Structures are given as structure tokens and as C-alpha cells.
PDB file of C-alpha atoms in Angstrom:
ATOM      1  CA  MET A   1      76.778  92.682  84.933  1.00  0.00           C
ATOM      2  CA  ILE A   2      80.400  92.332  86.615  1.00  0.00           C
ATOM      3  CA  ARG A   3      82.642  96.315  86.102  1.00  0.00           C
ATOM      4  CA  VAL A   4      85.690  96.019  85.356  1.00  0.00           C
ATOM      5  CA  LEU A   5      88.664  98.341  84.070  1.00  0.00           C
ATOM      6  CA  LEU A   6      90.875  97.301  82.769  1.00  0.00           C
ATOM      7  CA  ALA A   7      94.895  98.474  82.255  1.00  0.00           C
ATOM      8  CA  ASP A   8      98.367  98.232  80.025  1.00  0.00           C
ATOM      9  CA  ASP A   9      99.912 100.111  77.834  1.00  0.00           C
ATOM     10  CA  GLU A  10      99.692  98.301  74.469  1.00  0.00           C
ATOM     11  CA  ALA A  11      96.771  99.311  72.981  1.00  0.00           C
ATOM     12  CA  MET A  12      96.130  95.793  70.931  1.00  0.00           C
ATOM     13  CA  ILE A  13      96.460  93.725  74.461  1.00  0.00           C
ATOM     14  CA  ARG A  14      93.649  95.904  75.818  1.00  0.00           C
ATOM     15  CA  ALA A  15      91.659  94.615  72.745  1.00  0.00           C
ATOM     16  CA  GLY A  16      92.014  91.009  73.058  1.00  0.00           C
ATOM     17  CA  VAL A  17      91.483  91.409  76.507  1.00  0.00           C
ATOM     18  CA  ARG A  18      88.293  93.262  75.691  1.00  0.00           C
ATOM     19  CA  ALA A  19      87.218  90.583  73.326  1.00  0.00           C
ATOM     20  CA  VAL A  20      87.854  87.604  76.208  1.00  0.00           C
ATOM     21  CA  LEU A  21      85.971  89.316  78.734  1.00  0.00           C
ATOM     22  CA  ALA A  22      83.192  90.195  75.520  1.00  0.00           C
ATOM     23  CA  ALA A  23      82.465  86.991  75.890  1.00  0.00           C
ATOM     24  CA  ASP A  24      81.288  86.636  78.802  1.00  0.00           C
ATOM     25  CA  PRO A  25      77.451  88.709  79.107  1.00  0.00           C
ATOM     26  CA  ALA A  26      77.844  89.357  82.949  1.00  0.00           C
ATOM     27  CA  VAL A  27      81.037  91.006  82.252  1.00  0.00           C
ATOM     28  CA  GLU A  28      81.530  94.904  81.134  1.00  0.00           C
ATOM     29  CA  VAL A  29      84.943  96.898  80.960  1.00  0.00           C
ATOM     30  CA  VAL A  30      83.647  99.773  81.320  1.00  0.00           C
ATOM     31  CA  ALA A  31      87.066 101.836  81.264  1.00  0.00           C
ATOM     32  CA  GLU A  32      90.882 101.519  79.748  1.00  0.00           C
ATOM     33  CA  ALA A  33      94.167 103.120  80.776  1.00  0.00           C
ATOM     34  CA  ALA A  34      97.295 102.727  79.189  1.00  0.00           C
ATOM     35  CA  ASP A  35      99.080 103.802  82.163  1.00  0.00           C
ATOM     36  CA  GLY A  36      98.984 103.907  86.147  1.00  0.00           C
ATOM     37  CA  ARG A  37      97.552 106.803  86.402  1.00  0.00           C
ATOM     38  CA  GLN A  38      95.693 106.670  84.508  1.00  0.00           C
ATOM     39  CA  ALA A  39      93.796 103.853  86.193  1.00  0.00           C
ATOM     40  CA  VAL A  40      93.809 105.215  89.933  1.00  0.00           C
ATOM     41  CA  GLU A  41      91.756 107.748  87.941  1.00  0.00           C
ATOM     42  CA  ALA A  42      89.750 105.727  86.211  1.00  0.00           C
ATOM     43  CA  ALA A  43      89.174 103.771  89.178  1.00  0.00           C
ATOM     44  CA  ARG A  44      88.045 106.169  91.340  1.00  0.00           C
ATOM     45  CA  ALA A  45      85.415 107.653  88.747  1.00  0.00           C
ATOM     46  CA  HIS A  46      84.105 104.038  87.589  1.00  0.00           C
ATOM     47  CA  ARG A  47      84.396 102.030  90.584  1.00  0.00           C
ATOM     48  CA  PRO A  48      84.441  99.158  88.745  1.00  0.00           C
ATOM     49  CA  ASP A  49      84.298  95.748  90.301  1.00  0.00           C
ATOM     50  CA  VAL A  50      87.422  94.812  88.854  1.00  0.00           C
ATOM     51  CA  ALA A  51      91.054  96.583  88.195  1.00  0.00           C
ATOM     52  CA  LEU A  52      93.076  94.332  85.547  1.00  0.00           C
ATOM     53  CA  LEU A  53      96.900  96.116  86.091  1.00  0.00           C
ATOM     54  CA  ASP A  54      99.758  95.440  83.904  1.00  0.00           C
ATOM     55  CA  ILE A  55     102.414  95.256  85.816  1.00  0.00           C
ATOM     56  CA  ARG A  56     105.312  97.837  82.980  1.00  0.00           C
ATOM     57  CA  MET A  57     103.109 100.711  82.208  1.00  0.00           C
ATOM     58  CA  PRO A  58     104.563 104.332  81.709  1.00  0.00           C
ATOM     59  CA  VAL A  59     104.502 107.044  84.816  1.00  0.00           C
ATOM     60  CA  MET A  60     102.900 104.421  87.534  1.00  0.00           C
ATOM     61  CA  ASP A  61     103.391 100.461  87.398  1.00  0.00           C
ATOM     62  CA  GLY A  62     100.912  98.671  87.691  1.00  0.00           C
ATOM     63  CA  LEU A  63     101.975  97.360  91.091  1.00  0.00           C
ATOM     64  CA  ALA A  64     101.718 100.945  92.836  1.00  0.00           C
ATOM     65  CA  ALA A  65      98.960 101.908  91.098  1.00  0.00           C
ATOM     66  CA  CYS A  66      97.338  98.934  92.574  1.00  0.00           C
ATOM     67  CA  GLU A  67      98.284 100.095  95.066  1.00  0.00           C
ATOM     68  CA  GLU A  68      95.905 103.848  94.668  1.00  0.00           C
ATOM     69  CA  ILE A  69      93.028 101.660  94.368  1.00  0.00           C
ATOM     70  CA  ARG A  70      92.731  99.347  96.966  1.00  0.00           C
ATOM     71  CA  ARG A  71      93.373 103.423  98.994  1.00  0.00           C
ATOM     72  CA  ALA A  72      91.434 105.060  96.946  1.00  0.00           C
ATOM     73  CA  VAL A  73      88.040 102.489  96.094  1.00  0.00           C
ATOM     74  CA  PRO A  74      88.044  99.479  98.298  1.00  0.00           C
ATOM     75  CA  GLY A  75      85.889  98.199  97.138  1.00  0.00           C
ATOM     76  CA  THR A  76      87.470  97.566  93.541  1.00  0.00           C
ATOM     77  CA  ALA A  77      88.734  94.131  93.767  1.00  0.00           C
ATOM     78  CA  VAL A  78      93.351  94.283  91.501  1.00  0.00           C
ATOM     79  CA  ALA A  79      93.863  91.550  89.344  1.00  0.00           C
ATOM     80  CA  ILE A  80      97.327  91.721  88.451  1.00  0.00           C
ATOM     81  CA  LEU A  81      97.252  90.477  83.964  1.00  0.00           C
ATOM     82  CA  THR A  82     101.326  90.341  83.398  1.00  0.00           C
ATOM     83  CA  THR A  83     103.473  88.362  81.178  1.00  0.00           C
ATOM     84  CA  PHE A  84     105.769  88.290  83.789  1.00  0.00           C
ATOM     85  CA  SER A  85     105.598  85.989  87.268  1.00  0.00           C
ATOM     86  CA  GLU A  86     109.101  86.933  89.320  1.00  0.00           C
ATOM     87  CA  ASP A  87     108.675  86.345  92.590  1.00  0.00           C
ATOM     88  CA  ALA A  88     108.993  89.713  93.028  1.00  0.00           C
ATOM     89  CA  TYR A  89     106.624  91.074  91.836  1.00  0.00           C
ATOM     90  CA  VAL A  90     103.275  88.244  92.540  1.00  0.00           C
ATOM     91  CA  SER A  91     104.717  88.802  96.904  1.00  0.00           C
ATOM     92  CA  ARG A  92     104.132  93.041  95.698  1.00  0.00           C
ATOM     93  CA  ALA A  93     100.948  93.007  94.040  1.00  0.00           C
ATOM     94  CA  LEU A  94      99.459  90.232  96.101  1.00  0.00           C
ATOM     95  CA  GLY A  95     100.905  92.410  99.693  1.00  0.00           C
ATOM     96  CA  GLY A  96      99.577  95.768  98.019  1.00  0.00           C
ATOM     97  CA  GLY A  97      95.794  94.028  98.251  1.00  0.00           C
ATOM     98  CA  ALA A  98      95.599  91.836  94.789  1.00  0.00           C
ATOM     99  CA  THR A  99      93.492  89.201  95.272  1.00  0.00           C
ATOM    100  CA  GLY A 100      94.800  87.846  91.738  1.00  0.00           C
ATOM    101  CA  PHE A 101      97.642  87.835  89.719  1.00  0.00           C
ATOM    102  CA  LEU A 102      97.457  85.995  85.842  1.00  0.00           C
ATOM    103  CA  LEU A 103      99.640  85.487  83.156  1.00  0.00           C
ATOM    104  CA  LYS A 104      98.327  87.108  79.623  1.00  0.00           C
ATOM    105  CA  SER A 105      99.749  83.523  78.654  1.00  0.00           C
ATOM    106  CA  GLY A 106      97.997  81.542  80.393  1.00  0.00           C
ATOM    107  CA  ASP A 107      93.758  79.866  79.093  1.00  0.00           C
ATOM    108  CA  PRO A 108      91.345  82.192  77.813  1.00  0.00           C
ATOM    109  CA  TYR A 109      89.609  80.444  80.505  1.00  0.00           C
ATOM    110  CA  GLU A 110      91.796  82.483  83.447  1.00  0.00           C
ATOM    111  CA  LEU A 111      91.072  85.275  82.581  1.00  0.00           C
ATOM    112  CA  MET A 112      87.431  85.187  83.017  1.00  0.00           C
ATOM    113  CA  ALA A 113      88.070  82.761  86.409  1.00  0.00           C
ATOM    114  CA  GLY A 114      89.853  85.011  88.042  1.00  0.00           C
ATOM    115  CA  VAL A 115      87.760  87.951  87.055  1.00  0.00           C
ATOM    116  CA  ARG A 116      84.419  86.445  88.061  1.00  0.00           C
ATOM    117  CA  ALA A 117      86.758  84.509  91.653  1.00  0.00           C
ATOM    118  CA  VAL A 118      87.821  88.826  92.564  1.00  0.00           C
ATOM    119  CA  ALA A 119      85.298  90.088  91.865  1.00  0.00           C
ATOM    120  CA  ASP A 120      83.135  88.155  94.205  1.00  0.00           C
ATOM    121  CA  GLY A 121      85.577  87.872  96.836  1.00  0.00           C
ATOM    122  CA  GLY A 122      87.626  85.713  96.207  1.00  0.00           C
ATOM    123  CA  ALA A 123      91.242  85.290  95.410  1.00  0.00           C
ATOM    124  CA  TYR A 124      92.413  84.049  91.501  1.00  0.00           C
ATOM    125  CA  LEU A 125      96.213  82.689  91.089  1.00  0.00           C
ATOM    126  CA  SER A 126      97.178  81.310  87.746  1.00  0.00           C
ATOM    127  CA  PRO A 127      98.552  77.738  87.316  1.00  0.00           C
ATOM    128  CA  LYS A 128     101.621  78.022  87.418  1.00  0.00           C
ATOM    129  CA  VAL A 129     101.702  81.205  89.852  1.00  0.00           C
ATOM    130  CA  ALA A 130     100.014  79.017  92.541  1.00  0.00           C
ATOM    131  CA  ARG A 131     102.356  76.209  91.969  1.00  0.00           C
ATOM    132  CA  HIS A 132     105.473  78.487  92.358  1.00  0.00           C
ATOM    133  CA  VAL A 133     104.925  79.956  95.327  1.00  0.00           C
ATOM    134  CA  ILE A 134     103.580  76.802  96.653  1.00  0.00           C
ATOM    135  CA  ALA A 135     107.417  75.328  95.081  1.00  0.00           C
ATOM    136  CA  GLU A 136     108.237  78.531  96.831  1.00  0.00           C
ATOM    137  CA  LEU A 137     107.215  76.944 100.435  1.00  0.00           C
ATOM    138  CA  GLY A 138     108.588  73.746 100.402  1.00  0.00           C
ATOM    139  CA  GLY A 139     112.502  73.991 101.162  1.00  0.00           C
ATOM    140  CA  GLU A 140     110.671  75.626 104.136  1.00  0.00           C
ATOM    141  CA  ARG A 141     107.690  74.799 104.418  1.00  0.00           C
ATOM    142  CA  LEU A 142     108.245  72.331 108.210  1.00  0.00           C
ATOM    143  CA  THR A 143     109.658  75.753 109.653  1.00  0.00           C
ATOM    144  CA  ARG A 144     107.148  77.707 108.235  1.00  0.00           C
ATOM    145  CA  GLY A 145     104.426  74.918 108.863  1.00  0.00           C
ATOM    146  CA  THR A 146     105.005  74.962 112.328  1.00  0.00           C
ATOM    147  CA  ALA A 147     104.808  78.874 113.011  1.00  0.00           C
ATOM    148  CA  ALA A 148     101.748  78.730 111.344  1.00  0.00           C
ATOM    149  CA  ARG A 149     100.504  76.346 113.507  1.00  0.00           C
ATOM    150  CA  ALA A 150     101.537  78.465 116.224  1.00  0.00           C
ATOM    151  CA  ARG A 151      99.655  81.335 114.596  1.00  0.00           C
ATOM    152  CA  THR A 152      96.614  79.610 113.865  1.00  0.00           C
ATOM    153  CA  ALA A 153      95.838  77.871 117.971  1.00  0.00           C
ATOM    154  CA  GLY A 154      94.479  80.920 118.394  1.00  0.00           C
ATOM    155  CA  LEU A 155      91.451  79.943 116.134  1.00  0.00           C
ATOM    156  CA  THR A 156      87.549  79.323 117.103  1.00  0.00           C
ATOM    157  CA  ALA A 157      86.926  75.952 115.365  1.00  0.00           C
ATOM    158  CA  ARG A 158      84.851  77.615 113.605  1.00  0.00           C
ATOM    159  CA  GLU A 159      87.592  80.728 112.890  1.00  0.00           C
ATOM    160  CA  ARG A 160      89.687  77.683 111.775  1.00  0.00           C
ATOM    161  CA  GLU A 161      86.435  75.758 108.587  1.00  0.00           C
ATOM    162  CA  VAL A 162      86.763  80.016 107.530  1.00  0.00           C
ATOM    163  CA  LEU A 163      90.328  80.295 107.311  1.00  0.00           C
ATOM    164  CA  ALA A 164      90.529  76.419 105.726  1.00  0.00           C
ATOM    165  CA  LEU A 165      88.002  77.700 102.882  1.00  0.00           C
ATOM    166  CA  LEU A 166      89.708  80.672 102.142  1.00  0.00           C
ATOM    167  CA  GLY A 167      92.783  78.742 101.634  1.00  0.00           C
ATOM    168  CA  GLU A 168      90.682  76.908  98.814  1.00  0.00           C
ATOM    169  CA  GLY A 169      90.335  81.108  97.340  1.00  0.00           C
ATOM    170  CA  LEU A 170      86.816  80.917  98.200  1.00  0.00           C
ATOM    171  CA  SER A 171      84.643  83.495  98.539  1.00  0.00           C
ATOM    172  CA  ASN A 172      82.112  85.054 102.039  1.00  0.00           C
ATOM    173  CA  ALA A 173      78.590  84.007  99.702  1.00  0.00           C
ATOM    174  CA  ALA A 174      81.421  80.834  99.083  1.00  0.00           C
ATOM    175  CA  ILE A 175      81.849  80.196 102.429  1.00  0.00           C
ATOM    176  CA  ALA A 176      78.656  80.460 103.787  1.00  0.00           C
ATOM    177  CA  ARG A 177      76.418  77.877 101.177  1.00  0.00           C
ATOM    178  CA  ARG A 178      79.655  75.504 102.628  1.00  0.00           C
ATOM    179  CA  LEU A 179      78.689  76.029 106.410  1.00  0.00           C
ATOM    180  CA  HIS A 180      75.297  76.779 105.970  1.00  0.00           C
ATOM    181  CA  LEU A 181      75.983  79.865 107.289  1.00  0.00           C
ATOM    182  CA  VAL A 182      73.837  84.065 106.221  1.00  0.00           C
ATOM    183  CA  GLU A 183      77.224  85.718 104.017  1.00  0.00           C
ATOM    184  CA  GLY A 184      77.323  88.548 106.668  1.00  0.00           C
ATOM    185  CA  THR A 185      78.425  86.068 109.483  1.00  0.00           C
ATOM    186  CA  VAL A 186      81.517  84.548 107.314  1.00  0.00           C
ATOM    187  CA  LYS A 187      82.197  88.597 106.988  1.00  0.00           C
ATOM    188  CA  GLY A 188      82.085  88.698 110.566  1.00  0.00           C
ATOM    189  CA  TYR A 189      84.753  85.410 111.381  1.00  0.00           C
ATOM    190  CA  VAL A 190      86.948  86.639 107.955  1.00  0.00           C
ATOM    191  CA  SER A 191      87.048  90.140 109.431  1.00  0.00           C
ATOM    192  CA  ALA A 192      87.967  87.658 112.545  1.00  0.00           C
ATOM    193  CA  VAL A 193      90.327  85.736 111.655  1.00  0.00           C
ATOM    194  CA  LEU A 194      92.372  88.311 109.177  1.00  0.00           C
ATOM    195  CA  ASP A 195      92.378  90.609 112.509  1.00  0.00           C
ATOM    196  CA  HIS A 196      93.791  87.841 114.701  1.00  0.00           C
ATOM    197  CA  LEU A 197      96.995  86.404 112.024  1.00  0.00           C
ATOM    198  CA  GLU A 198      97.579  90.055 111.270  1.00  0.00           C
ATOM    199  CA  VAL A 199      97.917  89.431 107.821  1.00  0.00           C
ATOM    200  CA  GLY A 200      96.685  92.205 105.559  1.00  0.00           C
ATOM    201  CA  ASN A 201      94.330  90.410 102.648  1.00  0.00           C
ATOM    202  CA  ARG A 202      93.040  87.229 101.995  1.00  0.00           C
ATOM    203  CA  VAL A 203      95.776  85.912  99.822  1.00  0.00           C
ATOM    204  CA  GLN A 204      97.994  86.472 102.281  1.00  0.00           C
ATOM    205  CA  ALA A 205      95.265  84.414 105.062  1.00  0.00           C
ATOM    206  CA  ALA A 206      95.286  80.973 102.090  1.00  0.00           C
ATOM    207  CA  ILE A 207      99.089  81.448 102.152  1.00  0.00           C
ATOM    208  CA  LEU A 208      99.372  80.868 106.142  1.00  0.00           C
ATOM    209  CA  ALA A 209      96.649  78.099 105.682  1.00  0.00           C
ATOM    210  CA  TYR A 210      98.477  76.152 103.262  1.00  0.00           C
ATOM    211  CA  GLU A 211     101.891  76.793 105.647  1.00  0.00           C
ATOM    212  CA  ALA A 212      99.483  75.688 108.230  1.00  0.00           C
ATOM    213  CA  GLY A 213      98.469  73.014 106.882  1.00  0.00           C
ATOM    214  CA  LEU A 214      94.217  73.718 106.842  1.00  0.00           C
ATOM    215  CA  VAL A 215      93.958  72.783 102.664  1.00  0.00           C
ATOM    216  CA  THR A 216      92.384  69.719 102.273  1.00  0.00           C
ATOM    217  CA  GLY A 217      95.447  68.377 100.142  1.00  0.00           C
ATOM    218  CA  ALA A 218      97.678  70.575 101.514  1.00  0.00           C
TER     219      ALA A 218
END
């Protein structure tokens, strides 16, 4: 069972999202919050697998709540669910530890896929957000690619394989299946890769994998 905390200041939005999530018997909304401070308190109290946070909320916005939840309840993955997709929001959300960025205007399937991905330790960007991030890399890709390749040059062959699969948004379990390794071994590789690259989370590593040309089709 994937236990979810849902935070949005609009009750109608919470009801709609809850209805979508209820269609999956493996997902349970265990708590709701109407502002960021309530979301942090609910995360501490319920320790959900996933916190779905709106950005614009009173008392504390979703981005600040994301950072606090990641510090206070590191076992809870955070996905931002919002109508806003501006660069600053995406960058701050990912920098603050979010591993998902979903748009309310997206297909309900995206919501379900995103919740499942981040709950499983992977990463998920709404396709519209992903296209935007990739497009933003376009003009600078040669320069950024050179820098990324230099940063990844010190990785072992196996660590590069793991980084490439992180770039595809795979969880530790999925990487283990792909590489025929035990999950604990993959967890060690992921930790080593993040430390070597000096990045704070899997999404930042995934972007670096894309810039370095390690992702299939990149």
C-alpha cells in the first residue's frame, strides 16, 4: 500500500485528486492539509510514503514545505502537484529534494504514474515539464555536456550504468532487475554516484546523466 499525504488549499482540488488516487487499490490517502505548515506536521505524524504538495498555499508554500519534509521525514518522497510550471518553481522544487513534478492539467494517468514512481524511489516529471527542461538544455548543451562528461569521467563502468538508469527515472529495484544485481548493492552504487557527482538527489543526477549523453536517445 502506498500511503499518500495530499496538501492543497482548495478543498475541491483535494477531493478531485483523492478521487483519482482512490481508483488504485494500492494507494491510500492517509492525511490532508490545507497549507504548507499543516503538511509538514501531517508528514511528521503519519510518515507517508509520498507527499503531494501544491505550490501556492497559505502560511507556508509547497516549496518550503517540501524542504522541511525532506529534512524532517527523509523517508517520505515529495512530488509537487501544481498548475504552475515556471522555471523557478521547477528548479527550486528539484533542488529542495522533490523527485516528482506533476501538473494538475495533466492526464490522471500521469498522477498515478508519478505517485508510483516516487514511492518506488524513482523520479517522475510531467511530460510537459520534462520537455521544457530538455528544451532549456538545448542551447547550452554542448558546453554543459562537456562539463557533465568531465564530472562523470571518474565513475566506474558500473557506476556509469547505474547513472544512465537513474537518468531514465528508474528506482533502485528496477535498476537491480535491469543489471541483475541485488537491491542493496544498487543502493550502494547510487549513494557512491551521488557523492562523486556532488548532487543532492536522484533528479539532479538524472539531469546530469542526460547532459553527459548517458541516457539512451539523449
